[in-house]
Short mmCIF file of C-alpha atoms in Angstrom, two decimals:
data_model
loop_
_atom_site.label_atom_id
_atom_site.label_comp_id
_atom_site.label_asym_id
_atom_site.label_seq_id
_atom_site.Cartn_x
_atom_site.Cartn_y
_atom_site.Cartn_z
CA UNK A 1 97.88 101.21 102.80
CA UNK A 2 98.27 101.83 99.07
CA UNK A 3 101.94 102.88 99.35
CA UNK A 4 102.86 99.60 101.06
CA UNK A 5 101.16 97.65 98.38
CA UNK A 6 102.86 99.57 95.54
CA UNK A 7 106.20 99.20 97.31
CA UNK A 8 105.76 95.42 96.92
CA UNK A 9 105.02 95.91 93.21
CA UNK A 10 108.28 97.83 92.88
CA UNK A 11 110.28 94.80 93.92
CA UNK A 12 110.67 93.87 90.23
CA UNK A 13 113.51 93.93 87.78
CA UNK A 14 113.99 96.73 85.34
CA UNK A 15 113.75 99.79 87.50
CA UNK A 16 116.74 102.16 87.33
CA UNK A 17 118.04 103.28 90.72
CA UNK A 18 117.19 106.93 90.02
CA UNK A 19 113.62 106.01 89.23
CA UNK A 20 113.25 104.13 92.49
CA UNK A 21 114.70 107.09 94.37
CA UNK A 22 112.20 109.51 92.71
CA UNK A 23 109.28 107.20 93.47
CA UNK A 24 110.38 106.80 97.10
CA UNK A 25 110.62 110.56 97.57
CA UNK A 26 107.21 111.15 96.07
CA UNK A 27 105.68 108.45 98.24
CA UNK A 28 107.26 110.00 101.31
CA UNK A 29 105.85 113.39 100.38
CA UNK A 30 102.43 111.92 99.78
CA UNK A 31 102.45 110.33 103.22
CA UNK A 32 103.73 113.35 105.15
CA UNK A 33 104.50 116.78 103.63
CA UNK A 34 101.45 116.71 101.45
CA UNK A 35 99.26 117.13 104.54
CA UNK A 36 100.85 120.52 105.21
CA UNK A 37 100.16 121.74 101.65
CA UNK A 38 103.73 123.01 101.39
CA UNK A 39 103.91 124.20 97.76
CA UNK A 40 107.54 125.15 98.15
CA UNK A 41 108.58 121.65 99.13
CA UNK A 42 106.33 120.16 96.47
CA UNK A 43 107.80 122.33 93.70
CA UNK A 44 111.36 121.56 94.84
CA UNK A 45 110.63 117.84 94.74
CA UNK A 46 108.95 118.17 91.32
CA UNK A 47 111.92 120.13 89.88
CA UNK A 48 114.60 117.81 91.26
CA UNK A 49 112.79 114.63 90.23
CA UNK A 50 112.25 115.82 86.68
CA UNK A 51 115.89 116.95 86.48
CA UNK A 52 117.23 113.63 87.66
CA UNK A 53 115.02 111.70 85.16
CA UNK A 54 116.14 114.00 82.38
CA UNK A 55 119.79 113.48 83.15
CA UNK A 56 119.39 109.72 83.34
CA UNK A 57 117.42 109.60 80.13
CA UNK A 58 120.04 111.68 78.32
CA UNK A 59 122.90 109.45 79.42
CA UNK A 60 121.01 106.10 79.56
CA UNK A 61 122.93 104.51 76.71
CA UNK A 62 126.25 105.19 78.29
CA UNK A 63 125.14 104.10 81.76
CA UNK A 64 123.61 100.82 80.60
CA UNK A 65 126.50 100.01 78.29
CA UNK A 66 129.14 100.34 80.97
CA UNK A 67 130.99 97.06 81.24
CA UNK A 68 134.51 95.63 81.57
CA UNK A 69 133.57 92.99 79.01
CA UNK A 70 134.08 94.40 75.53
CA UNK A 71 132.36 91.34 74.05
CA UNK A 72 129.00 92.11 75.64
CA UNK A 73 126.24 92.04 72.99
CA UNK A 74 123.63 94.68 73.93
CA UNK A 75 121.40 93.74 71.01
CA UNK A 76 120.33 90.42 72.43
CA UNK A 77 116.59 89.84 73.35
CA UNK A 78 117.52 89.93 77.00
CA UNK A 79 119.33 93.22 76.82
CA UNK A 80 116.64 94.75 74.60
CA UNK A 81 114.05 93.58 77.12
CA UNK A 82 115.92 95.23 79.97
CA UNK A 83 116.07 98.46 77.93
CA UNK A 84 112.30 98.31 77.34
CA UNK A 85 111.66 97.82 81.05
CA UNK A 86 113.94 100.70 81.94
CA UNK A 87 112.35 103.06 79.39
CA UNK A 88 108.83 102.04 80.59
CA UNK A 89 109.77 102.89 84.13
CA UNK A 90 111.12 106.29 83.09
CA UNK A 91 107.87 107.16 81.24
CA UNK A 92 105.66 105.86 84.06
CA UNK A 93 107.57 107.75 86.69
CA UNK A 94 106.81 110.98 84.85
CA UNK A 95 103.14 110.00 84.95
CA UNK A 96 103.38 109.22 88.65
CA UNK A 97 105.13 112.49 89.52
CA UNK A 98 102.74 114.73 87.60
CA UNK A 99 99.61 112.90 88.90
CA UNK A 100 100.83 112.70 92.46
CA UNK A 101 102.31 116.18 92.91
CA UNK A 102 100.18 118.25 90.61
CA UNK A 103 97.01 116.18 90.26
CA UNK A 104 96.92 116.81 86.54
CA UNK A 105 94.15 115.26 84.40
CA UNK A 106 95.09 112.27 82.26
CA UNK A 107 95.20 114.26 79.02
CA UNK A 108 98.31 116.03 80.41
CA UNK A 109 100.25 112.72 80.68
CA UNK A 110 98.77 111.05 77.63
CA UNK A 111 102.07 111.08 75.77
CA UNK A 112 103.77 109.26 78.57
CA UNK A 113 100.99 106.74 78.71
CA UNK A 114 101.37 105.96 75.01
CA UNK A 115 105.13 105.79 75.26
CA UNK A 116 104.95 103.42 78.27
CA UNK A 117 102.80 100.92 76.28
CA UNK A 118 105.09 101.35 73.30
CA UNK A 119 107.94 100.06 75.50
CA UNK A 120 105.67 97.26 76.80
CA UNK A 121 105.02 96.16 73.23
CA UNK A 122 108.71 96.39 72.40
CA UNK A 123 109.46 94.13 75.40
CA UNK A 124 106.99 91.42 74.30
CA UNK A 125 108.25 91.62 70.74
CA UNK A 126 111.60 90.24 72.06
CA UNK A 127 110.62 88.33 75.22
CA UNK A 128 108.03 85.90 76.47
CA UNK A 129 108.68 86.62 80.17
CA UNK A 130 106.71 88.83 82.61
CA UNK A 131 106.83 92.57 82.29
CA UNK A 132 107.18 94.55 85.48
CA UNK A 133 103.72 95.46 86.87
CA UNK A 134 104.39 98.93 88.19
CA UNK A 135 104.99 100.99 85.01
CA UNK A 136 102.20 99.40 83.02
CA UNK A 137 99.77 99.78 85.88
CA UNK A 138 100.59 103.44 86.34
CA UNK A 139 100.00 104.01 82.65
CA UNK A 140 96.87 101.89 82.50
CA UNK A 141 94.95 103.75 85.18
CA UNK A 142 95.50 107.01 83.20
CA UNK A 143 94.55 105.49 79.83
CA UNK A 144 91.41 107.10 78.44
CA UNK A 145 91.65 106.97 74.65
CA UNK A 146 90.48 103.86 72.84
CA UNK A 147 93.98 103.19 71.56
CA UNK A 148 95.67 103.41 74.97
CA UNK A 149 92.93 101.38 76.73
CA UNK A 150 93.39 98.69 74.06
CA UNK A 151 97.06 98.60 74.83
CA UNK A 152 96.29 98.46 78.57
CA UNK A 153 93.87 95.57 77.98
CA UNK A 154 96.46 93.73 75.97
CA UNK A 155 98.93 94.01 78.83
CA UNK A 156 96.31 93.13 81.44
CA UNK A 157 95.48 89.92 79.51
CA UNK A 158 99.11 88.97 79.67
CA UNK A 159 99.65 90.02 83.27
CA UNK A 160 96.49 88.42 84.66
CA UNK A 161 96.60 85.18 82.68
CA UNK A 162 96.61 83.14 85.93
CA UNK A 163 93.90 85.37 87.41
CA UNK A 164 95.27 85.14 90.98
CA UNK A 165 96.63 87.42 93.73
CA UNK A 166 98.09 90.85 93.01
CA UNK A 167 97.53 90.60 89.24
CA UNK A 168 93.79 90.02 89.56
CA UNK A 169 93.51 93.03 91.89
CA UNK A 170 95.43 95.12 89.33
CA UNK A 171 92.81 94.45 86.66
CA UNK A 172 89.93 95.26 89.02
CA UNK A 173 91.54 98.57 90.03
CA UNK A 174 92.26 99.65 86.44
CA UNK A 175 88.75 98.79 85.20
CA UNK A 176 87.15 100.49 88.25
CA UNK A 177 89.14 103.73 87.62
CA UNK A 178 87.94 103.65 84.03
CA UNK A 179 84.32 103.05 85.13
CA UNK A 180 84.45 105.93 87.58
CA UNK A 181 85.97 108.26 84.98
CA UNK A 182 83.21 107.32 82.49
CA UNK A 183 80.55 107.98 85.16
CA UNK A 184 82.04 111.37 85.95
CA UNK A 185 82.14 112.20 82.27
CA UNK A 186 78.55 111.30 81.74
CA UNK A 187 77.44 113.33 84.80
CA UNK A 188 79.61 116.45 84.03
CA UNK A 189 79.70 116.43 80.27
CA UNK A 190 83.48 116.76 80.35
CA UNK A 191 85.77 114.63 78.22
CA UNK A 192 87.41 111.64 79.87
CA UNK A 193 90.85 113.14 79.39
CA UNK A 194 89.93 116.09 81.61
CA UNK A 195 88.84 114.01 84.56
CA UNK A 196 91.36 112.86 87.11
CA UNK A 197 90.55 109.73 89.14
CA UNK A 198 92.98 108.76 91.87
CA UNK A 199 93.64 105.02 91.80
CA UNK A 200 94.79 104.99 95.48
CA UNK A 201 91.36 105.10 97.19
CA UNK A 202 90.07 102.72 94.56
CA UNK A 203 92.83 100.28 95.49
CA UNK A 204 92.10 100.65 99.17
CA UNK A 205 88.41 99.99 98.63
CA UNK A 206 88.99 96.86 96.45
CA UNK A 207 91.99 95.38 98.29
#
């Protein structure tokens, strides 16, 4: 199932604990409570998740800078890379929450998509290592503007340089979501940003 596959993708560095908790609760809702169409439970989960992310974001500097070692240098490429990963997870989790719980069209989360890829770029400006797959993937499937899709392709080129396994599947899913959105746009006359395409059934079909 898609949630099992995405759980494996989450086993990467850079995700704050509060982010993992929010994602886990949303996944649980999608597997169970969603079937009952319980809007009260959905809205409660939405409100609590957004509140927790807001609190973490507001106090992120203090949380990440906590250390007994007064000589820690938080301006090193390694620390800046960790910050970029953390910020990307925060932005992508907003995308995931809004798309999963409210099924909003991509234009509603476009700001978070752009911000996610801004943090991806910031990471690669300081590091040559691998960027966590999950936040960039969640942003990529919702990218519909030329600018955001160019950013997504840049990340995909880096992430799938070896062209094997999970990373090759990621590219196929992203490009298929884009293709389906373009097809729907042509058939309906609606702009791409107004058309929601769920990546989950696409992943199930291609996996």
